[in-house]
XYZ file of N, CA and C in Angstrom:
366
model
N -47.947 3.380 -9.687
C -46.755 2.585 -10.172
C -45.065 3.814 -10.395
N -45.520 4.564 -11.252
C -44.761 5.744 -10.921
C -43.951 6.019 -9.992
N -44.579 6.282 -8.512
C -43.707 6.238 -7.524
C -42.594 5.343 -7.624
N -42.296 3.888 -7.544
C -41.540 2.620 -7.746
C -41.090 3.599 -8.748
N -40.696 3.971 -9.933
C -39.968 4.280 -10.658
C -38.937 5.834 -9.900
N -39.379 6.273 -9.482
C -38.612 7.449 -8.508
C -38.037 7.293 -7.943
N -38.670 5.587 -7.236
C -37.555 5.831 -5.784
C -36.402 4.813 -5.836
N -36.351 4.012 -7.436
C -35.080 3.575 -8.118
C -33.800 4.694 -7.943
N -33.714 5.293 -8.398
C -32.830 6.222 -8.174
C -32.142 6.855 -7.054
N -33.238 6.674 -6.375
C -33.225 7.294 -4.570
C -32.345 5.561 -4.182
N -32.728 4.747 -4.246
C -32.239 3.488 -3.765
C -30.589 3.361 -4.339
N -30.507 3.383 -5.316
C -28.839 3.448 -6.185
C -28.439 4.425 -5.439
N -28.766 5.997 -5.074
C -27.493 6.672 -4.618
C -27.886 6.070 -3.106
N -28.574 5.878 -2.515
C -28.537 5.525 -1.252
C -27.299 4.250 -1.203
N -27.533 3.605 -1.791
C -26.570 2.486 -1.546
C -25.274 2.598 -2.020
N -24.973 3.555 -3.152
C -23.748 3.957 -3.662
C -22.920 5.029 -2.177
N -23.880 5.382 -1.686
C -23.327 6.232 -0.484
C -22.827 5.014 0.856
N -23.773 4.094 1.038
C -23.501 3.013 1.797
C -21.883 2.577 1.922
N -21.769 2.195 0.251
C -20.714 1.377 0.048
C -19.702 2.928 0.388
N -19.637 3.477 -0.023
C -18.706 4.506 0.083
C -18.183 4.901 1.577
N -19.169 4.971 2.653
C -18.949 5.009 4.122
C -18.154 3.672 4.220
N -18.881 2.603 3.997
C -17.737 1.260 4.759
C -16.840 1.233 4.273
N -16.392 1.209 2.961
C -14.884 1.511 2.536
C -14.334 2.351 3.157
N -14.131 4.071 3.691
C -13.863 4.482 4.623
C -13.429 4.511 5.785
N -15.096 3.438 6.345
C -14.334 2.855 7.616
C -13.493 1.899 7.624
N -13.724 0.823 6.554
C -12.647 -0.322 6.669
C -10.871 0.408 6.671
N -10.652 1.661 5.719
C -9.308 2.291 5.872
C -9.056 2.775 7.096
N -10.069 3.533 7.114
C -9.850 4.422 8.801
C -9.787 3.205 9.689
N -10.422 2.003 9.568
C -9.912 1.077 10.766
C -8.862 0.429 10.463
N -8.161 0.133 9.261
C -6.905 -0.120 8.946
C -5.772 0.293 9.901
N -6.160 1.906 9.113
C -4.554 3.195 9.646
C -4.653 2.911 11.652
N -5.648 2.781 12.116
C -6.166 2.590 13.732
C -5.157 1.466 13.947
N -5.616 0.635 13.530
C -4.893 -0.922 13.493
C -3.347 -0.870 13.522
N -3.252 -0.168 12.390
C -1.594 -0.167 12.007
C -1.130 -0.765 11.287
N -2.741 -1.839 10.610
C -2.460 -2.324 9.166
C -2.057 -1.671 7.815
N -0.736 -2.013 7.195
C -0.976 -0.873 5.675
C -1.624 -1.584 4.811
N -2.060 -0.397 3.812
C -2.977 -0.924 2.707
C -1.995 -1.684 1.792
N -1.225 -0.982 1.589
C 0.297 -1.661 0.704
C 1.606 -1.292 1.333
N 2.273 -2.773 1.308
C 3.655 -2.801 2.047
C 4.451 -1.399 1.285
N 4.968 -1.145 2.123
C 6.194 -0.521 1.655
C 7.325 -1.039 0.845
N 7.930 -0.454 -0.448
C 8.740 -1.122 -0.666
C 9.804 -1.659 0.417
N 10.570 -0.730 0.680
C 11.604 -1.151 2.145
C 10.785 -0.541 3.365
N 10.845 -1.295 4.503
C 10.605 -0.696 5.853
C 11.703 0.312 6.512
N 11.138 1.154 7.517
C 11.532 2.343 7.408
C 13.409 1.918 8.536
N 13.744 2.760 8.247
C 15.331 2.466 9.096
C 15.138 2.336 10.431
N 16.274 1.197 10.683
C 15.834 0.557 12.124
C 16.424 1.635 13.288
N 17.290 2.864 12.461
C 17.959 4.154 13.453
C 16.659 4.516 13.582
N 16.158 4.903 12.910
C 15.090 6.074 13.346
C 13.725 5.660 13.715
N 13.295 4.208 13.661
C 11.762 4.074 13.864
C 10.954 4.486 14.999
N 10.269 4.811 15.209
C 9.087 5.107 16.508
C 7.778 4.603 16.824
N 7.962 4.195 17.976
C 6.094 3.632 18.146
C 5.434 4.620 18.529
N 4.445 4.911 18.326
C 3.193 5.550 19.004
C 3.280 4.938 21.033
N 2.905 5.725 21.954
C 2.564 4.756 23.153
C 1.547 4.687 23.187
N 0.861 3.456 24.034
C -0.519 2.734 23.899
C -1.292 3.491 24.844
N -2.554 4.043 24.756
C -3.451 4.607 25.843
C -3.044 3.635 27.119
N -3.431 2.152 27.142
C -3.271 0.778 27.868
C -2.286 0.766 27.942
N -2.569 -0.841 28.051
C -1.787 -2.002 27.850
C -1.179 -1.505 26.402
N 0.257 -2.004 26.402
C 0.968 -1.762 25.329
C 1.907 -2.646 25.402
N 2.841 -3.018 24.591
C 4.019 -3.793 24.711
C 4.987 -2.671 25.143
N 5.650 -3.928 25.701
C 7.370 -3.127 26.893
C 8.106 -2.626 26.088
N 8.471 -1.258 25.959
C 9.594 -0.607 25.670
C 10.397 -1.415 25.453
N 10.851 -1.871 26.511
C 11.998 -2.669 26.675
C 12.535 -3.701 25.898
N 11.943 -4.004 25.373
C 11.332 -5.908 24.704
C 11.302 -4.866 23.212
N 10.539 -4.019 22.637
C 10.773 -3.856 21.587
C 12.464 -2.881 21.144
N 12.333 -2.264 22.039
C 13.944 -1.834 21.610
C 15.080 -2.809 21.610
N 15.146 -3.813 22.301
C 15.805 -4.771 22.454
C 15.718 -5.337 21.116
N 14.157 -5.938 20.692
C 14.602 -5.827 18.928
C 15.079 -5.421 17.934
N 14.868 -4.016 17.893
C 15.067 -3.133 17.309
C 16.786 -2.614 17.020
N 17.734 -2.990 18.322
C 18.975 -2.833 18.867
C 19.268 -4.262 18.089
N 19.105 -5.494 18.146
C 19.608 -6.621 18.043
C 19.366 -6.807 16.271
N 18.072 -6.151 15.585
C 17.823 -6.550 14.264
C 19.246 -5.516 13.447
N 19.371 -4.400 14.324
C 20.599 -3.030 13.398
C 21.738 -3.799 13.855
N 22.420 -4.832 14.742
C 22.981 -5.031 14.937
C 23.534 -6.273 14.117
N 22.369 -7.325 12.877
C 23.268 -8.123 12.212
C 23.539 -7.804 10.899
N 24.459 -8.176 10.843
C 25.406 -7.760 9.654
C 24.504 -8.014 7.895
N 24.523 -6.960 6.911
C 23.943 -7.523 6.182
C 24.466 -8.727 4.432
N 24.326 -9.400 5.385
C 24.337 -10.516 4.587
C 23.464 -11.787 4.739
N 23.495 -12.656 4.101
C 22.225 -14.070 3.782
C 22.094 -14.119 5.492
N 23.493 -14.459 5.772
C 23.340 -15.348 6.855
C 22.299 -14.052 8.221
N 22.197 -13.250 7.957
C 22.420 -11.981 8.504
C 20.525 -11.712 8.555
N 20.569 -11.826 7.015
C 19.126 -12.185 7.031
C 18.398 -13.272 7.410
N 18.988 -14.333 7.465
C 18.081 -15.392 8.025
C 17.772 -15.316 9.289
N 18.791 -14.866 10.277
C 19.051 -14.636 11.444
C 17.768 -13.513 11.633
N 17.796 -12.968 10.973
C 16.368 -11.959 11.470
C 15.264 -12.519 11.250
N 15.260 -12.696 9.870
C 13.850 -13.802 9.923
C 13.394 -14.218 10.969
N 13.985 -15.395 11.438
C 13.932 -16.458 12.988
C 13.703 -15.438 14.060
N 14.411 -14.372 13.808
C 13.581 -13.373 15.143
C 12.574 -12.900 15.155
N 12.514 -12.056 13.764
C 10.863 -11.404 13.764
C 10.114 -12.386 13.813
N 10.050 -13.457 13.208
C 9.010 -14.469 12.962
C 8.528 -15.536 14.563
N 9.748 -14.837 15.590
C 9.402 -15.961 16.414
C 9.184 -14.790 17.861
N 9.101 -13.464 17.563
C 9.211 -12.641 18.667
C 8.389 -12.570 19.566
N 8.229 -12.660 20.813
C 7.107 -12.446 21.584
C 7.335 -11.475 22.431
N 6.282 -10.261 22.941
C 6.472 -8.866 23.636
C 5.624 -9.042 25.214
N 7.079 -8.866 25.689
C 5.483 -8.599 27.449
C 4.527 -7.436 27.478
N 3.352 -7.577 28.400
C 2.827 -6.352 28.391
C 3.373 -5.451 29.396
N 3.364 -3.707 29.012
C 3.083 -3.161 30.249
C 1.858 -2.252 30.495
N 1.499 -2.798 31.685
C 0.655 -2.589 31.592
C -0.362 -0.949 32.044
N 0.608 -0.188 32.130
C 0.856 1.180 31.908
C 1.646 1.838 30.507
N 0.775 2.254 29.799
C 1.506 2.586 28.618
C 2.653 1.324 28.112
N 3.502 1.700 27.320
C 4.111 1.114 27.009
C 3.993 1.172 24.989
N 4.376 0.882 24.410
C 4.615 0.939 22.759
C 2.908 -0.055 21.846
N 2.272 0.641 21.341
C 1.268 0.778 20.759
C 1.252 -1.105 20.108
N 0.330 -1.679 20.349
C 0.642 -2.917 19.496
C 0.259 -3.113 18.384
N -0.834 -1.958 17.560
C -0.957 -2.140 15.887
C 0.632 -1.789 15.283
N 1.154 -0.745 15.851
C 2.829 -0.204 15.513
C 3.627 -1.283 15.727
N 3.547 -1.728 16.553
C 5.083 -2.880 16.560
C 4.475 -3.545 15.942
N 3.259 -4.198 15.650
C 3.051 -6.036 14.885
C 3.369 -5.114 13.526
N 2.861 -4.097 12.992
C 2.810 -4.106 11.498
C 4.446 -3.789 11.724
N 5.372 -3.249 12.573
C 6.732 -2.595 12.046
C 7.087 -4.059 12.027
N 6.752 -5.641 12.997
C 7.017 -6.964 12.697
C 7.151 -7.251 11.562
N 5.779 -7.359 11.159
C 5.293 -7.537 9.966
C 5.720 -7.201 8.384
N 6.169 -5.622 8.564
C 6.803 -5.294 7.480
C 8.394 -5.465 7.169
N 9.217 -5.666 8.731
C 10.460 -6.623 8.730
C 10.719 -7.930 8.323
N 9.819 -8.780 8.458
C 9.465 -10.153 8.058
C 9.508 -10.422 6.450
N 8.600 -9.136 5.770
C 8.015 -9.173 4.615
C 9.881 -8.861 3.993
N 10.304 -7.693 4.299
C 11.694 -7.412 4.030
C 12.308 -8.620 3.607
N 12.662 -9.211 5.065
C 13.850 -10.211 4.563
C 13.116 -11.548 3.948
N 11.919 -11.710 4.136
C 11.650 -12.673 3.017
C 11.540 -12.314 0.982
N 11.847 -10.840 1.584
C 12.401 -10.474 -0.071
C 14.113 -10.726 -0.568
N 14.323 -10.612 0.614
C 15.972 -9.924 0.719
C 16.118 -11.840 0.274
N 15.657 -13.036 0.810
C 16.296 -14.470 0.937
C 15.816 -14.860 -0.170
N 14.648 -13.622 -1.076
C 14.106 -15.034 -2.199
C 13.566 -15.990 -1.889
């Protein structure tokens, strides 16, 4: 029986290490996928937004750049915000079979924009 008592702290320590490793792995996976851990208060500026290039199949840069330009051209009014929300909720991108923008980055950007316009519209 004494050896069983000595093993309990070891088991607890191993379980604690396992939990820490899992938490770190989930955070790293979210970062790699572009999934934010917490939504920023304001999305990045449309004039300075940049996306990583995909190693393989990514979103067609012309499609993504056209979206950013379209959003930047909309007026900063309730009507402009409504139109922007419709645009980002319905957007679809073509794939670029060589390169292109990283889909995780672009999807996270679109999600942040949608959340931003929803907040503005109340």
